[in-house]
Amino acid sequence: MLTLYTPDGAIPLRVSDYYIKELASGLNELCFTISIWDDAFQLIQEESSIREESDGITACNYLVKAIDSGKNTANIKAQIDLDEWKQSLTVAYNSGSNSVGGIVRAVAPTGWTVADYSGLTYMRTLHLTGITPLGVLEQCRSTFSGVTFRFDNVNKRIEIINMKTGTNLGAFVTRDLNLKKTEYKGKSTSFATRLYAYGKDD
């Protein structure tokens, strides 16, 4: 079930064909199609908040990033809401010699819990400039081989997993063919939401 959150309250969306694209980066995407004649469609804008509840228990919040409207329907793409992981900036970040679990725990926003299922115990040192906590996670993915993350932004929980320890299930996916996209297009993936200014002595 999808619910759109607006300044006037929560609005259930009459959408049944949505799907969640789980990406290796952990930045999962919610994709769905909605009729442009649906009253709720007029309220969907870039950066609108949508909650997905697949089984009535598990929920996740997403932010609309792209709207592709055709003659009768619109394709909506939203990305998992990780704004809490982008709110602070460290000018000169130094993790010290630390494990991936230790690094993530040190940068996690207040109230988030970290579950480390990676099985990695070796230490690395990260030296970064002008970086957010989410940027630190992205650097961890390239520094600690096979590591990625799964986010539960409703319960404020992050899991560190190691993709190299998975099992091949023999399944694969392909993109749909002959997909046509027309008319209105909107995208908010490059929005600047804040400016960090600093000068002499940080």
Tab-separated table of C-alpha atoms in Angstrom:
chain	number	residue	atom	x	y	z
A	1	MET	CA	0.000	0.000	0.000
A	2	LEU	CA	1.249	3.477	-0.884
A	3	THR	CA	0.400	6.619	1.081
A	4	LEU	CA	1.195	10.148	-0.088
A	5	TYR	CA	1.994	12.650	2.663
A	6	THR	CA	1.021	16.266	2.008
A	7	PRO	CA	0.784	19.370	4.238
A	8	ASP	CA	-2.960	18.598	4.482
A	9	GLY	CA	-2.495	15.001	5.636
A	10	ALA	CA	-2.046	11.437	4.389
A	11	ILE	CA	-3.696	10.300	1.139
A	12	PRO	CA	-3.848	6.602	0.164
A	13	LEU	CA	-2.835	6.086	-3.483
A	14	ARG	CA	-4.970	3.814	-5.671
A	15	VAL	CA	-1.954	1.994	-7.101
A	16	SER	CA	-1.496	-1.760	-7.206
A	17	ASP	CA	1.307	-2.294	-9.737
A	18	TYR	CA	4.170	-0.652	-7.868
A	19	TYR	CA	7.512	-2.323	-7.321
A	20	ILE	CA	10.691	-1.649	-5.369
A	21	LYS	CA	14.018	-1.827	-7.143
A	22	GLU	CA	16.663	-2.964	-4.645
A	23	LEU	CA	19.969	-1.462	-5.741
A	24	ALA	CA	23.420	-2.608	-4.694
A	25	SER	CA	24.068	0.880	-3.314
A	26	GLY	CA	21.187	0.503	-0.850
A	27	LEU	CA	19.468	3.550	-2.400
A	28	ASN	CA	16.335	1.570	-3.280
A	29	GLU	CA	13.783	2.999	-5.700
A	30	LEU	CA	9.998	2.853	-5.610
A	31	CYS	CA	8.380	2.873	-9.065
A	32	PHE	CA	4.699	3.007	-9.955
A	33	THR	CA	2.206	4.188	-12.551
A	34	ILE	CA	-0.808	6.349	-11.734
A	35	SER	CA	-3.629	7.771	-13.842
A	36	ILE	CA	-3.204	11.476	-14.551
A	37	TRP	CA	-6.972	11.795	-13.932
A	38	ASP	CA	-6.575	10.566	-10.366
A	39	ASP	CA	-7.088	13.453	-7.916
A	40	ALA	CA	-4.025	12.348	-5.962
A	41	PHE	CA	-1.781	12.720	-9.033
A	42	GLN	CA	-2.214	16.506	-8.927
A	43	LEU	CA	-0.660	16.472	-5.446
A	44	ILE	CA	2.438	14.455	-6.380
A	45	GLN	CA	5.449	16.699	-6.902
A	46	GLU	CA	9.210	16.274	-6.867
A	47	GLU	CA	10.353	15.628	-3.277
A	48	SER	CA	6.839	14.564	-2.158
A	49	SER	CA	6.965	11.936	0.599
A	50	ILE	CA	5.426	8.501	-0.031
A	51	ARG	CA	5.275	5.636	2.467
A	52	GLU	CA	5.237	2.047	1.233
A	53	GLU	CA	3.815	-0.701	3.445
A	54	SER	CA	4.084	-4.060	1.740
A	55	ASP	CA	2.625	-6.290	4.439
A	56	GLY	CA	1.022	-3.891	6.877
A	57	ILE	CA	4.011	-4.204	9.200
A	58	THR	CA	7.142	-3.283	7.259
A	59	ALA	CA	7.185	0.302	6.012
A	60	CYS	CA	9.654	2.594	4.275
A	61	ASN	CA	9.565	6.281	3.306
A	62	TYR	CA	10.502	7.455	-0.188
A	63	LEU	CA	10.924	10.863	-1.851
A	64	VAL	CA	9.650	11.430	-5.395
A	65	LYS	CA	12.599	12.066	-7.709
A	66	ALA	CA	11.106	11.811	-11.220
A	67	ILE	CA	7.674	12.249	-12.801
A	68	ASP	CA	7.146	11.158	-16.396
A	69	SER	CA	3.608	11.988	-17.503
A	70	GLY	CA	1.986	10.639	-20.678
A	71	LYS	CA	-1.489	11.036	-22.190
A	72	ASN	CA	-3.296	8.959	-19.589
A	73	THR	CA	-0.793	7.767	-17.010
A	74	ALA	CA	2.337	8.966	-15.276
A	75	ASN	CA	5.374	6.946	-14.246
A	76	ILE	CA	6.644	7.963	-10.828
A	77	LYS	CA	10.102	7.132	-9.497
A	78	ALA	CA	10.983	7.739	-5.850
A	79	GLN	CA	14.169	7.065	-3.889
A	80	ILE	CA	14.469	5.941	-0.286
A	81	ASP	CA	14.439	8.980	2.008
A	82	LEU	CA	17.882	9.324	3.559
A	83	ASP	CA	17.809	13.073	4.214
A	84	GLU	CA	18.872	12.455	7.833
A	85	TRP	CA	22.131	11.031	6.440
A	86	LYS	CA	22.705	14.229	4.411
A	87	GLN	CA	21.966	16.893	7.022
A	88	SER	CA	25.444	17.405	8.451
A	89	LEU	CA	28.769	18.036	6.760
A	90	THR	CA	32.264	17.394	8.050
A	91	VAL	CA	34.884	19.608	6.429
A	92	ALA	CA	37.839	17.347	7.222
A	93	TYR	CA	36.771	13.807	8.127
A	94	ASN	CA	39.198	11.255	9.572
A	95	SER	CA	37.795	7.914	10.728
A	96	GLY	CA	40.990	6.757	12.367
A	97	SER	CA	41.820	3.062	11.992
A	98	ASN	CA	38.405	1.450	12.297
A	99	SER	CA	36.200	-1.387	11.046
A	100	VAL	CA	33.281	-0.741	8.727
A	101	GLY	CA	30.880	-1.261	11.623
A	102	GLY	CA	32.793	1.199	13.797
A	103	ILE	CA	32.851	3.836	11.051
A	104	VAL	CA	29.120	3.542	10.374
A	105	ARG	CA	28.256	3.695	14.085
A	106	ALA	CA	30.387	6.844	14.454
A	107	VAL	CA	28.627	8.747	11.639
A	108	ALA	CA	25.063	7.429	12.086
A	109	PRO	CA	22.529	10.195	12.811
A	110	THR	CA	21.102	10.417	16.325
A	111	GLY	CA	18.561	7.696	17.034
A	112	TRP	CA	19.748	5.256	14.341
A	113	THR	CA	20.867	1.745	15.270
A	114	VAL	CA	23.504	-0.169	13.322
A	115	ALA	CA	23.453	-3.941	12.749
A	116	ASP	CA	26.722	-5.244	11.284
A	117	TYR	CA	26.214	-8.505	9.360
A	118	SER	CA	29.231	-8.001	7.097
A	119	GLY	CA	31.551	-10.365	8.983
A	120	LEU	CA	34.442	-7.978	8.246
A	121	THR	CA	36.812	-7.190	11.101
A	122	TYR	CA	39.775	-5.626	9.318
A	123	MET	CA	40.516	-1.923	9.821
A	124	ARG	CA	40.824	0.945	7.356
A	125	THR	CA	41.337	4.695	7.694
A	126	LEU	CA	39.198	7.131	5.711
A	127	HIS	CA	40.423	10.679	5.038
A	128	LEU	CA	37.678	12.719	3.338
A	129	THR	CA	36.870	16.393	2.843
A	130	GLY	CA	33.488	18.071	2.716
A	131	ILE	CA	31.577	14.863	3.378
A	132	THR	CA	28.137	13.935	4.750
A	133	PRO	CA	27.434	10.713	6.672
A	134	LEU	CA	25.865	9.283	3.490
A	135	GLY	CA	29.069	10.143	1.628
A	136	VAL	CA	31.040	8.230	4.265
A	137	LEU	CA	28.824	5.191	3.627
A	138	GLU	CA	29.468	5.465	-0.115
A	139	GLN	CA	33.209	5.549	0.559
A	140	CYS	CA	32.872	2.489	2.809
A	141	ARG	CA	31.322	0.589	-0.107
A	142	SER	CA	34.448	1.120	-2.198
A	143	THR	CA	36.957	0.724	0.651
A	144	PHE	CA	35.482	-2.423	2.207
A	145	SER	CA	35.064	-4.891	-0.662
A	146	GLY	CA	31.557	-6.340	-1.020
A	147	VAL	CA	29.958	-4.137	1.639
A	148	THR	CA	26.585	-2.504	1.100
A	149	PHE	CA	23.739	-1.243	3.250
A	150	ARG	CA	20.027	-1.791	3.784
A	151	PHE	CA	18.026	1.021	5.365
A	152	ASP	CA	14.868	0.974	7.474
A	153	ASN	CA	14.148	4.693	7.699
A	154	VAL	CA	10.909	4.269	9.658
A	155	ASN	CA	12.538	2.384	12.549
A	156	LYS	CA	15.865	4.176	11.956
A	157	ARG	CA	17.924	1.049	11.470
A	158	ILE	CA	20.777	0.363	9.049
A	159	GLU	CA	22.150	-3.091	8.258
A	160	ILE	CA	25.670	-3.623	6.957
A	161	ILE	CA	25.803	-6.658	4.694
A	162	ASN	CA	28.460	-8.353	2.588
A	163	MET	CA	27.292	-9.200	-0.925
A	164	LYS	CA	30.196	-11.611	-1.379
A	165	THR	CA	28.682	-14.010	1.158
A	166	GLY	CA	25.383	-14.403	-0.735
A	167	THR	CA	24.153	-17.463	-2.619
A	168	ASN	CA	23.413	-17.557	-6.344
A	169	LEU	CA	19.714	-18.405	-6.713
A	170	GLY	CA	19.897	-18.768	-10.505
A	171	ALA	CA	17.392	-15.949	-11.089
A	172	PHE	CA	17.878	-12.911	-13.301
A	173	VAL	CA	15.891	-9.882	-14.428
A	174	THR	CA	15.683	-7.939	-17.681
A	175	ARG	CA	14.309	-4.533	-18.603
A	176	ASP	CA	10.968	-4.240	-20.382
A	177	LEU	CA	11.229	-3.601	-24.111
A	178	ASN	CA	9.647	-0.795	-26.144
A	179	LEU	CA	8.931	1.435	-23.162
A	180	LYS	CA	7.709	4.827	-24.367
A	181	LYS	CA	7.928	7.941	-22.260
A	182	THR	CA	6.338	11.178	-23.431
A	183	GLU	CA	5.275	14.674	-22.477
A	184	TYR	CA	5.889	16.010	-18.931
A	185	LYS	CA	9.142	15.087	-17.248
A	186	GLY	CA	10.271	16.229	-13.822
A	187	LYS	CA	13.400	15.383	-11.875
A	188	SER	CA	14.732	16.489	-8.499
A	189	THR	CA	17.843	14.366	-8.062
A	190	SER	CA	20.137	17.415	-8.418
A	191	PHE	CA	18.258	19.798	-6.115
A	192	ALA	CA	20.424	21.786	-3.720
A	193	THR	CA	18.714	21.639	-0.343
A	194	ARG	CA	21.274	23.465	1.737
A	195	LEU	CA	24.525	25.406	1.512
A	196	TYR	CA	27.485	24.768	3.801
A	197	ALA	CA	29.711	27.820	4.010
A	198	TYR	CA	32.999	27.908	5.865
A	199	GLY	CA	36.096	30.070	5.776
A	200	LYS	CA	39.271	30.625	7.722
A	201	ASP	CA	39.683	28.222	10.662
A	202	ASP	CA	36.707	26.170	9.405
